[in-house]
PDB file of C-alpha atoms in Angstrom:
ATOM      1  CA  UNK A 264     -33.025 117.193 -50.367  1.00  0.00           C
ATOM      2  CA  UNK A 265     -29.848 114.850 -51.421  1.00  0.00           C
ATOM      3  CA  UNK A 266     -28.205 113.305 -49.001  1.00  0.00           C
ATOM      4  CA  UNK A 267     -25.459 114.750 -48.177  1.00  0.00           C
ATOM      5  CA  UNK A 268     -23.118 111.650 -47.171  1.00  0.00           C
ATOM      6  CA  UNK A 269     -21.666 109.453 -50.170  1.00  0.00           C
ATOM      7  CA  UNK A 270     -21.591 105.470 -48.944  1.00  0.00           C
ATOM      8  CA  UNK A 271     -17.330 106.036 -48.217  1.00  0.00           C
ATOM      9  CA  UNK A 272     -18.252 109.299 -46.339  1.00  0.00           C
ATOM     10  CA  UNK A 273     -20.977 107.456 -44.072  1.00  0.00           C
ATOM     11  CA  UNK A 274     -18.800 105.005 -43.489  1.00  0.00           C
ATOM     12  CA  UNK A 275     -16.136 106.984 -42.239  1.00  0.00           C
ATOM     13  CA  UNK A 276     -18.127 109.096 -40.080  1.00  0.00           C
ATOM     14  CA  UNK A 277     -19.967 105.867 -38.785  1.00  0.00           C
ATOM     15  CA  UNK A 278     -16.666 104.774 -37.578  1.00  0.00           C
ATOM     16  CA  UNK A 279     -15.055 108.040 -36.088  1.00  0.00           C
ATOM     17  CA  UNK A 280     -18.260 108.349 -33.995  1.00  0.00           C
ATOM     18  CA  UNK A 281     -17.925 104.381 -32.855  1.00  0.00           C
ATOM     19  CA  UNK A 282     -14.335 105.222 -32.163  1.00  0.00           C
ATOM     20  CA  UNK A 283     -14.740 107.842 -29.779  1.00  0.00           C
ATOM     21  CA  UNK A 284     -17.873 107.043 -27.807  1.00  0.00           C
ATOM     22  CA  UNK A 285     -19.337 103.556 -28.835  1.00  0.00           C
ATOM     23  CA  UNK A 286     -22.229 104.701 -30.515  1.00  0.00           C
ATOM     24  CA  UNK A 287     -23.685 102.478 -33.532  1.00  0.00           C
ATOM     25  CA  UNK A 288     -25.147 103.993 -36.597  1.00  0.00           C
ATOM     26  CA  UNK A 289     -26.618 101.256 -38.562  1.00  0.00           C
ATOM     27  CA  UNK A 290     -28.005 101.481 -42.357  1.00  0.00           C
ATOM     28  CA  UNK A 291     -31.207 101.960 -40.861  1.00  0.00           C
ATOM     29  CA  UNK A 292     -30.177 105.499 -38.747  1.00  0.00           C
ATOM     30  CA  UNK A 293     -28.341 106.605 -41.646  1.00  0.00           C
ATOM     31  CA  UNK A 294     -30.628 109.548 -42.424  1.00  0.00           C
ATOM     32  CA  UNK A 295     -30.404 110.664 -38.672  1.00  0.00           C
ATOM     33  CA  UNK A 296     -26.394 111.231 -39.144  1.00  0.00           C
ATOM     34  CA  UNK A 297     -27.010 112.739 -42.957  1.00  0.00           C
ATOM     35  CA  UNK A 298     -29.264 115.427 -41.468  1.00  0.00           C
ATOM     36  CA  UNK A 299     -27.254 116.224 -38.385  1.00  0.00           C
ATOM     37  CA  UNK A 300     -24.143 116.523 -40.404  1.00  0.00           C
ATOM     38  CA  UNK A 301     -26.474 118.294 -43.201  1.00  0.00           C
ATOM     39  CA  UNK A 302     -27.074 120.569 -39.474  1.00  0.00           C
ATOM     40  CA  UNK A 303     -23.690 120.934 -38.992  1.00  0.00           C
ATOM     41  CA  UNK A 304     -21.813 121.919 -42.006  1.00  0.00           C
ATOM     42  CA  UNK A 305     -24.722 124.716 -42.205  1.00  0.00           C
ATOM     43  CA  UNK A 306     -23.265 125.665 -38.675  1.00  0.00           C
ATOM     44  CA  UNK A 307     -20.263 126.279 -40.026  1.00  0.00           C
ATOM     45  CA  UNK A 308     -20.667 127.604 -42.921  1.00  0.00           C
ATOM     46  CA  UNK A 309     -19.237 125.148 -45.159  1.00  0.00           C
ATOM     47  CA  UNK A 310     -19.789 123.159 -48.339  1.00  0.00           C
ATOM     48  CA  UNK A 311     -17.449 120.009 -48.224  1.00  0.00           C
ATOM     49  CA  UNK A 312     -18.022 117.304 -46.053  1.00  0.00           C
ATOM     50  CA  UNK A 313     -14.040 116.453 -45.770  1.00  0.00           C
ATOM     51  CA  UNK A 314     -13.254 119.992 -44.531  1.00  0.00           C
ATOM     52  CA  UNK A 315     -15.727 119.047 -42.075  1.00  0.00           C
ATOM     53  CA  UNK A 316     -14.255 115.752 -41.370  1.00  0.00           C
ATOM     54  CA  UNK A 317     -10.889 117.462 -41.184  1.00  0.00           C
ATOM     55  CA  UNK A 318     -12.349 120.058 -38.291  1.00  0.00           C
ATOM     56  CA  UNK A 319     -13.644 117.404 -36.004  1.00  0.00           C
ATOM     57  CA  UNK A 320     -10.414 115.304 -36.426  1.00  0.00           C
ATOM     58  CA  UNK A 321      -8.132 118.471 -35.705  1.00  0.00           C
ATOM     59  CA  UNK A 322     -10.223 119.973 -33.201  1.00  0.00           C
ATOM     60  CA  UNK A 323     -10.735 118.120 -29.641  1.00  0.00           C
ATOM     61  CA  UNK A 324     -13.800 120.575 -29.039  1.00  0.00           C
ATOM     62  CA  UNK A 325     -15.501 120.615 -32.611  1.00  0.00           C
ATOM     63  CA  UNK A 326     -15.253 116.632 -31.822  1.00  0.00           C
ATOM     64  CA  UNK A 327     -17.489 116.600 -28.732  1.00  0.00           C
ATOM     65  CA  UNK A 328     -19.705 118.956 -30.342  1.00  0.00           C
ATOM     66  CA  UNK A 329     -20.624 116.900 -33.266  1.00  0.00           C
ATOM     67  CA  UNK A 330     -20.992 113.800 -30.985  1.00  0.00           C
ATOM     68  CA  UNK A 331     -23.214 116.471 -28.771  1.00  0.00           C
ATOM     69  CA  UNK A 332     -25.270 116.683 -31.778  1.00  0.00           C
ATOM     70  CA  UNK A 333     -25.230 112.969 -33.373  1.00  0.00           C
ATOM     71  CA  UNK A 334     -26.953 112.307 -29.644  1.00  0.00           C
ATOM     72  CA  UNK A 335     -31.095 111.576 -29.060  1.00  0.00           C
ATOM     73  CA  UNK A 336     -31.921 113.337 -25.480  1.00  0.00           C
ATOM     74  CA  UNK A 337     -35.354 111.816 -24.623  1.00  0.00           C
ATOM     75  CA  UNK A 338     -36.017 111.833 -20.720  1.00  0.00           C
ATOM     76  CA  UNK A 339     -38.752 112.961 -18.436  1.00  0.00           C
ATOM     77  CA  UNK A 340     -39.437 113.247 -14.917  1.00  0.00           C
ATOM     78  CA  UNK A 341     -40.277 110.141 -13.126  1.00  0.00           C
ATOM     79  CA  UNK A 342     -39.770 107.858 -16.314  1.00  0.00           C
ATOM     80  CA  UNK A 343     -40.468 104.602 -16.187  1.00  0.00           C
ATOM     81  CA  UNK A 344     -42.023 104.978 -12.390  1.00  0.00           C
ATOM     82  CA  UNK A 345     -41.747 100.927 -11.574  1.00  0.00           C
ATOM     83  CA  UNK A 346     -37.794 101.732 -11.554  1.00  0.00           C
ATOM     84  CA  UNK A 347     -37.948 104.331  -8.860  1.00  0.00           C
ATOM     85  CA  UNK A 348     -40.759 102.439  -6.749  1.00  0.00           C
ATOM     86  CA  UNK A 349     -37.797  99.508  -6.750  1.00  0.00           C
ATOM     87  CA  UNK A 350     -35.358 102.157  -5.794  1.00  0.00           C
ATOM     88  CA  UNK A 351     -37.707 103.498  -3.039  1.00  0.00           C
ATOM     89  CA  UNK A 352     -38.907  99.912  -1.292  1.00  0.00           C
ATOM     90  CA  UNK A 353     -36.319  97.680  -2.342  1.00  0.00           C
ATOM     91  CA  UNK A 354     -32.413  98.939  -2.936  1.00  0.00           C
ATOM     92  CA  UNK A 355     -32.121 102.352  -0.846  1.00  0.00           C
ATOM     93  CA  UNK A 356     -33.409 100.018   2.143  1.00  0.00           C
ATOM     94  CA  UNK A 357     -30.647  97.401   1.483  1.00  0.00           C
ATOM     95  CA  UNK A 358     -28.030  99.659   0.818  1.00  0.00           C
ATOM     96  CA  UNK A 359     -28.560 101.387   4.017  1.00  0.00           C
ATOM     97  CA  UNK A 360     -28.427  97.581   5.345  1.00  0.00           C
ATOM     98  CA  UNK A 361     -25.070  97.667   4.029  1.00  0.00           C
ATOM     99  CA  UNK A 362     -24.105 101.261   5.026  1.00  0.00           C
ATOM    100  CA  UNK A 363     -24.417 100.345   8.824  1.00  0.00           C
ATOM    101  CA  UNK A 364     -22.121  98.094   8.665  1.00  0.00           C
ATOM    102  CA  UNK A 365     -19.541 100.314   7.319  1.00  0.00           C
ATOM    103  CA  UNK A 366     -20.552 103.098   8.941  1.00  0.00           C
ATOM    104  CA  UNK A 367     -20.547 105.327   5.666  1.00  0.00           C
ATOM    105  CA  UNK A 368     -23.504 107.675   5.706  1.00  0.00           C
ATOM    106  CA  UNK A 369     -23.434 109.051   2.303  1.00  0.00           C
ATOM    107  CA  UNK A 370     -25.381 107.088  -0.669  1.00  0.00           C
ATOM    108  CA  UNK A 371     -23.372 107.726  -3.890  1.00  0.00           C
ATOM    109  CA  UNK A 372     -25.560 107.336  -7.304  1.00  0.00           C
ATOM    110  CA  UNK A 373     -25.018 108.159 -10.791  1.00  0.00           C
ATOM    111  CA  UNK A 374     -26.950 108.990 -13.478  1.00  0.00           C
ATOM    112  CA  UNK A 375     -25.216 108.430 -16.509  1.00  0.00           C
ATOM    113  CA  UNK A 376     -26.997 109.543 -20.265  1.00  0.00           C
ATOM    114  CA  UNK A 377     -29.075 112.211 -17.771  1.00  0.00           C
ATOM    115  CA  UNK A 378     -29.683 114.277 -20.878  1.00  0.00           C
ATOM    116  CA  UNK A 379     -31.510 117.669 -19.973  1.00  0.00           C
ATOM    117  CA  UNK A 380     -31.459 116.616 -15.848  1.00  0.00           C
ATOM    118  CA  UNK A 381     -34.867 115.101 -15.061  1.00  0.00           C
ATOM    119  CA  UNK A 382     -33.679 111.599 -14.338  1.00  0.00           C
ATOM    120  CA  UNK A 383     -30.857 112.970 -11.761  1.00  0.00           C
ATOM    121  CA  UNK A 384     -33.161 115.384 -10.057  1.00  0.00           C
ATOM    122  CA  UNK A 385     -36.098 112.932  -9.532  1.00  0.00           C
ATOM    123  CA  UNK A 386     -33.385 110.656  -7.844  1.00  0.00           C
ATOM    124  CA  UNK A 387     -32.355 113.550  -6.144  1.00  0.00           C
ATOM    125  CA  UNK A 388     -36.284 114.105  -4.546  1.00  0.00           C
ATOM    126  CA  UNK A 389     -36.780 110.753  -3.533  1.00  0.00           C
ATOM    127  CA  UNK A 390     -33.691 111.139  -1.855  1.00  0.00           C
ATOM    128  CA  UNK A 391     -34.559 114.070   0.378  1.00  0.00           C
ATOM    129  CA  UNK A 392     -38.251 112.265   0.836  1.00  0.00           C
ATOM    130  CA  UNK A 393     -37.069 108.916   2.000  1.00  0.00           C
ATOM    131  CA  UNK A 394     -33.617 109.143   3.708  1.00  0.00           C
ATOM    132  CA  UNK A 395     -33.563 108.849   7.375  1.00  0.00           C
ATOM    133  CA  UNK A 396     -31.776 111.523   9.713  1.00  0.00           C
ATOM    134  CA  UNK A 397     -28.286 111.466   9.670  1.00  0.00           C
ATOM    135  CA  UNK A 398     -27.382 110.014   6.070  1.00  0.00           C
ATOM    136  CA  UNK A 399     -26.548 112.174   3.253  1.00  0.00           C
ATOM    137  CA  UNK A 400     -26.325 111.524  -0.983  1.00  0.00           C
ATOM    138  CA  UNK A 401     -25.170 112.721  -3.737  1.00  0.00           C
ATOM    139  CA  UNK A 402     -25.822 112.545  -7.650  1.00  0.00           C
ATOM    140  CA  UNK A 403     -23.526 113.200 -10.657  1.00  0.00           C
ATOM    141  CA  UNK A 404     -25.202 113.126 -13.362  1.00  0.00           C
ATOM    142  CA  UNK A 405     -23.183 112.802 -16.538  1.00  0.00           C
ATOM    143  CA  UNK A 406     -23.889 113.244 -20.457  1.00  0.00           C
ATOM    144  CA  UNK A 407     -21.891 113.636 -23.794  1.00  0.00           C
ATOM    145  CA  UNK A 408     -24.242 116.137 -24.793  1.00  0.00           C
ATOM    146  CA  UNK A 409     -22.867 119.995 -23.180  1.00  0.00           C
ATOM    147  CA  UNK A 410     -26.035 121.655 -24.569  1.00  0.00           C
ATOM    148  CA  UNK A 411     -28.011 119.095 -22.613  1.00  0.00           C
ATOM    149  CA  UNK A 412     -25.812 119.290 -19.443  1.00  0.00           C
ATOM    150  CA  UNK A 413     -26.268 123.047 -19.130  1.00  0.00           C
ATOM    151  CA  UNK A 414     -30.070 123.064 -19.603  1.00  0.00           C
ATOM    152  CA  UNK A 415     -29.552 120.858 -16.584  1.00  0.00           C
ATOM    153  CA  UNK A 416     -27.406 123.092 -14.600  1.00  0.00           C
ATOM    154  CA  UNK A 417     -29.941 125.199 -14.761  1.00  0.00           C
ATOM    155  CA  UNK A 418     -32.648 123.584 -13.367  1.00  0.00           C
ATOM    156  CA  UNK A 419     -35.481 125.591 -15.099  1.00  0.00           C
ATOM    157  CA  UNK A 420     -38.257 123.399 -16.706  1.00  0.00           C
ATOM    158  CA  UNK A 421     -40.825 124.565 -18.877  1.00  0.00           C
ATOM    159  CA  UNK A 422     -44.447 123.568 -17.247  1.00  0.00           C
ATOM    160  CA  UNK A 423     -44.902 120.718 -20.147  1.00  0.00           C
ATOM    161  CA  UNK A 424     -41.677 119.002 -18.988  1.00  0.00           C
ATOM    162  CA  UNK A 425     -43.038 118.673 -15.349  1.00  0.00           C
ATOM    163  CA  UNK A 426     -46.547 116.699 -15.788  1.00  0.00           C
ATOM    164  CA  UNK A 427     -45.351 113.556 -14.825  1.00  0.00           C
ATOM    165  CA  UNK A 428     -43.890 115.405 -11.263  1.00  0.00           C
ATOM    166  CA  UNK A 429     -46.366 113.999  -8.524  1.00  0.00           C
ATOM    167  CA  UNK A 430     -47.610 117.000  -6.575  1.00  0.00           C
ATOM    168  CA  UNK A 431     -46.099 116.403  -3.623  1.00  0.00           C
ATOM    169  CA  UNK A 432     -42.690 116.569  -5.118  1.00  0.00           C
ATOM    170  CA  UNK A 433     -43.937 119.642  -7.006  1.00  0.00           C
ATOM    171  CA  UNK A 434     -45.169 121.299  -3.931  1.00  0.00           C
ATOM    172  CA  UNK A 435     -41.844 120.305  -2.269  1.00  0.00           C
ATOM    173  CA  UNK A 436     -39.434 120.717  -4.827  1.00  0.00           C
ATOM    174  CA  UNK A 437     -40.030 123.258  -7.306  1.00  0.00           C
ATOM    175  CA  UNK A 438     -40.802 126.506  -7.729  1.00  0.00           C
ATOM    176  CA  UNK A 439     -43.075 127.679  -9.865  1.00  0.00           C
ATOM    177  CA  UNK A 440     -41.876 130.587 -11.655  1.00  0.00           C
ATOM    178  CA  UNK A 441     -42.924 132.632 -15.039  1.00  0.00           C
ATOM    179  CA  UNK A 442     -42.898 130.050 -18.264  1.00  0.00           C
ATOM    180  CA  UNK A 443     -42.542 126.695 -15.747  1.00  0.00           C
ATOM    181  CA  UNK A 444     -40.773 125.925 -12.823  1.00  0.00           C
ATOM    182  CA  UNK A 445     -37.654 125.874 -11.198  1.00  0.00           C
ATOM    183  CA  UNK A 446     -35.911 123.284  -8.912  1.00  0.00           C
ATOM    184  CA  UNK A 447     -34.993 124.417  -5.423  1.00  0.00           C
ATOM    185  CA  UNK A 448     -31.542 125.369  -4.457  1.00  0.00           C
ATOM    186  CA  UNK A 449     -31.561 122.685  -2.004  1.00  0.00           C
ATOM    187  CA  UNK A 450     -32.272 119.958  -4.893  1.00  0.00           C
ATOM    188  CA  UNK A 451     -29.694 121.653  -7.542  1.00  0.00           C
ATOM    189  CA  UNK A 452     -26.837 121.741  -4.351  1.00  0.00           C
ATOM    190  CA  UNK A 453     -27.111 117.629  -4.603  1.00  0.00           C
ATOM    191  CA  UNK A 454     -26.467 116.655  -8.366  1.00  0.00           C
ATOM    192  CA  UNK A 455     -22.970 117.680 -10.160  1.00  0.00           C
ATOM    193  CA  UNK A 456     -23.711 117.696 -13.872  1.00  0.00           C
ATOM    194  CA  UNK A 457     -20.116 116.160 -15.696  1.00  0.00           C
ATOM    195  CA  UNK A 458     -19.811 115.806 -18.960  1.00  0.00           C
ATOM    196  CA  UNK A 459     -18.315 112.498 -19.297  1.00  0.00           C
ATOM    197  CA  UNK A 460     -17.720 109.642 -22.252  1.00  0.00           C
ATOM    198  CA  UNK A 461     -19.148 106.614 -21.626  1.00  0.00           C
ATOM    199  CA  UNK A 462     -16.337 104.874 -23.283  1.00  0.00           C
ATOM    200  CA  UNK A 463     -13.573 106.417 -20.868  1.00  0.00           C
ATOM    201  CA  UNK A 464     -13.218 105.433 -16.968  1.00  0.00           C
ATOM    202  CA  UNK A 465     -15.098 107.992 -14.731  1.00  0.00           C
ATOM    203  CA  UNK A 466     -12.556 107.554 -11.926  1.00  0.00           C
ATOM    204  CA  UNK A 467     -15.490 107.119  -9.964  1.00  0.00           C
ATOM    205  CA  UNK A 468     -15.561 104.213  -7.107  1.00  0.00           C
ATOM    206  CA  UNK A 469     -17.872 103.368  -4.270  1.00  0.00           C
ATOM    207  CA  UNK A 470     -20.803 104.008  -6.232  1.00  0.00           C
ATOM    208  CA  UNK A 471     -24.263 102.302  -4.512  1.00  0.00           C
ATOM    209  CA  UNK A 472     -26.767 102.848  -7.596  1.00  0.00           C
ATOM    210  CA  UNK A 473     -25.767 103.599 -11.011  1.00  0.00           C
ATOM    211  CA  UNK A 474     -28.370 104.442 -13.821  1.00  0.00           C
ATOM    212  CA  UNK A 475     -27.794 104.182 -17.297  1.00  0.00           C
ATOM    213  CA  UNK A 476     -31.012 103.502 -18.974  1.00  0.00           C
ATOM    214  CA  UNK A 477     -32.061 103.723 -22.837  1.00  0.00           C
ATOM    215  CA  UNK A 478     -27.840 103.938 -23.418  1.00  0.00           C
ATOM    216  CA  UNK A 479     -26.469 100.946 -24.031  1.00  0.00           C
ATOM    217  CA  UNK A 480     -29.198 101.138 -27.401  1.00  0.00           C
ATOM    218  CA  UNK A 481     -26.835 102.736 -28.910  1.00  0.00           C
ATOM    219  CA  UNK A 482     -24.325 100.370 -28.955  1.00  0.00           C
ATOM    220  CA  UNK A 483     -23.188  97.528 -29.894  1.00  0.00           C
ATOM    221  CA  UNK A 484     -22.004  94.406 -27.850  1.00  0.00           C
ATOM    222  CA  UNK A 485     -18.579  95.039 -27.892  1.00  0.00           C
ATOM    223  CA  UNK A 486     -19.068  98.652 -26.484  1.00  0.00           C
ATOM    224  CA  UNK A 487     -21.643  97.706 -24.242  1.00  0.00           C
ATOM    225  CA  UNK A 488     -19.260  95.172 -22.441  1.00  0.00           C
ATOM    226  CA  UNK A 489     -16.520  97.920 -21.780  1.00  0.00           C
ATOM    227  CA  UNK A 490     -19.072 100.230 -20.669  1.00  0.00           C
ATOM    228  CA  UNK A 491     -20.200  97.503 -18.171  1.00  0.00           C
ATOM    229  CA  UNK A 492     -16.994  96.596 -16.992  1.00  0.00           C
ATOM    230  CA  UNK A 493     -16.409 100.518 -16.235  1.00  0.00           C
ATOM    231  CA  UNK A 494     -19.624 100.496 -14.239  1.00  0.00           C
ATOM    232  CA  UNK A 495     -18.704  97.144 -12.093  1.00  0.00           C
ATOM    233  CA  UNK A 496     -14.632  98.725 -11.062  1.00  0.00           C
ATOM    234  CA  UNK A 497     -16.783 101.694 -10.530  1.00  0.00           C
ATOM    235  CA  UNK A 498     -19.527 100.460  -7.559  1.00  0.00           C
ATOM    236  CA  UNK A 499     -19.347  99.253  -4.132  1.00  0.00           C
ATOM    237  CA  UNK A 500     -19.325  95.432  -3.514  1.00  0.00           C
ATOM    238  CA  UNK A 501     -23.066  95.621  -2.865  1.00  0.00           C
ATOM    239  CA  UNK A 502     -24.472  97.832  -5.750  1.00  0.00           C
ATOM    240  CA  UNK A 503     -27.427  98.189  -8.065  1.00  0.00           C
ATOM    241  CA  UNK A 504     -27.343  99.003 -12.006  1.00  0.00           C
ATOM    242  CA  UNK A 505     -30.452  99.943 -13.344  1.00  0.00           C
ATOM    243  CA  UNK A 506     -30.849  99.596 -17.520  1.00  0.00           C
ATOM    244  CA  UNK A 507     -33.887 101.028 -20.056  1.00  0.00           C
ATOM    245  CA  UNK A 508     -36.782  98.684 -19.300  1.00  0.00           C
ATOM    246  CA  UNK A 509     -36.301  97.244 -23.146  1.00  0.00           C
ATOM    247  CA  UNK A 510     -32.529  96.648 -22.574  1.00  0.00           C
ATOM    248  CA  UNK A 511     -30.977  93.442 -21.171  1.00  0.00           C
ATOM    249  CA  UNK A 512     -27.828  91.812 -20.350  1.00  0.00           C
ATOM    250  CA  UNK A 513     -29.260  88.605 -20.842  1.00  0.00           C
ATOM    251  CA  UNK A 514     -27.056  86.294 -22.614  1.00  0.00           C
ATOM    252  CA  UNK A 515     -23.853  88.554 -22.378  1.00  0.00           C
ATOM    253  CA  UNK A 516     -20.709  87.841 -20.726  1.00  0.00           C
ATOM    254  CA  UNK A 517     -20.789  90.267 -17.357  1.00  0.00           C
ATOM    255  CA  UNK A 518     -20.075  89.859 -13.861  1.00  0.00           C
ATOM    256  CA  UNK A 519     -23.888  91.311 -13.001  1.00  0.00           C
ATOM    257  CA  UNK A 520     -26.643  89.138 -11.199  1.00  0.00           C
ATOM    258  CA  UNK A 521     -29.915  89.541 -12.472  1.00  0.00           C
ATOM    259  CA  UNK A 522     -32.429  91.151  -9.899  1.00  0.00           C
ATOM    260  CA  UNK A 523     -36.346  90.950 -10.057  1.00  0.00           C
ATOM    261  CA  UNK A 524     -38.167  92.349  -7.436  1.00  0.00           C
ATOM    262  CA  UNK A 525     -41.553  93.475  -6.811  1.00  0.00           C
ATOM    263  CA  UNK A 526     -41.375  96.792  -8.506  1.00  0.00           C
ATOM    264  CA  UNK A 527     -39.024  96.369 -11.138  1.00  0.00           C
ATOM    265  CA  UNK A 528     -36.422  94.113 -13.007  1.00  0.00           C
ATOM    266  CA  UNK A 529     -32.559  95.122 -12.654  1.00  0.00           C
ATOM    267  CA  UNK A 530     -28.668  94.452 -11.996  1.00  0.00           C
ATOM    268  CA  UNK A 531     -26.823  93.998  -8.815  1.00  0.00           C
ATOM    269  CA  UNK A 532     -23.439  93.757  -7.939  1.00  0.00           C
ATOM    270  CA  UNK A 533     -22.150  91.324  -5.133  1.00  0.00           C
ATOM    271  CA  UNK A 534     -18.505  91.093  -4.892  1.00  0.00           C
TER     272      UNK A 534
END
């Protein structure tokens, strides 16, 4: 099939999408945007490409959906495991370093890009497993994508989507339940799915550990420097930023110390 985007119409598109939430479609992605608009005028049930761009320009709602659906959503449980080993031996212990000498007893994190919920809920677990009496967390997990939000609202995950899910946290966790599993109430009650822009301020503060990994892909320097700034006025002085294993800030102009420990390579925050 044709494509359905003329060069002027790509380019217009390419830019309303950078515009509202930083994402970069290159000439090399261009097919990906030509079939999900090819997706969405189908949708609709319409035949012009300009009505279309007239709908999402008019319409605050039809906006976020197409940017819901210009979005990849590729997670699992447990991804990238070295990341949450680091999180486990090295920041949760200095954070609570830093939390007695406030006297705070809550751990603030946020997942942001959690897709369909598996990064935010393994955080959550290894919360509940490794926290000592008498602290508490919490974990908003944010997304641009609604239809990937509410699939993580509700917590159900087909058995395929849990293999990675040691069986400990299985056991502990989950239940299992017909078609897959479902996470425990007590898991759910600690992670607020938000749908949220990365290119607007959260009004979060106080953060301790922020995650926003395979993201900042899809954007280009520029954009990922805003985003960055947003996530430094948004942690405490002594924070961690974790970014996709193949992402880096190296080179760009941020106020974020490199971190390599052990386990993993990441981003603190020492102000």
């Amino acid at each position: 099939m044709a494509d359905i985007l003329n060069d002027a119409d790509f380019e217009r598109f390419r830019k309303i999408i950078y515009d509202e939430s930083g994402i970069t479609f290159s000439a090399t992605n261009r097919p990906i945007l030509d079939s999900r608009i090819k997706e969405m005028l189908r949708e609709h049930s319409m035949d012009s490409v300009d009505d279309f761009y007239k709908l999402i320009t008019t319409d605050h709602e039809e906006m976020k959906k197409m940017l819901d659906s210009v979005t990849t959503n590729l997670t699992r449980f447990f991804r990238n495991q070295p990341h949450f080993d680091a999180l486990i031996n090295y920041v949760i212990p200095h954070v609570l370093e830093e939390k007695k000498k406030t006297g705070d007893k809550t751990i603030r994190i946020w997942s942001a890009g959690c897709s369909t919920g598996e990064e935010p809920y393994t955080i959550a677990m290894i919360m509940k497993k490794i926290l000592p009496p008498g602290y508490d967390y919490s974990v908003t997990a944010s997304d641009i994508s609604l239809k990937s939000l509410m699939v993580g609202q509700q917590g159900f995950y087909a058995t395929n989507k849990v293999d990675g899910v040691p069986q400990d946290y299985l056991d502990t966790c989950f239940t299992a339940v017909e078609g897959g599993y479902q996470v425990n109430q007590d898991i759910m009650d600690r992670v607020k799915f938000d749908y949220h822009n990365l290119k607007n301020d959260s009004g979060k503060r106080d953060l301790d550990v922020v995650f926003c990994r395979n993201v900042m892909i899809y954007f280009d320097e520029p954009a990922q420097l805003v985003v960055l700034d947003r996530f430094w006025n948004s942690m405490a002085k002594h924070s961690y930023l974790y970014i996709g294993h193949s992402e880096s800030l190296f080179g760009m102009d941020t106020k974020f110390e490199f971190l390599k420990t052990d386990w993993a390579c990441l981003y603190q925050k020492n102000a």
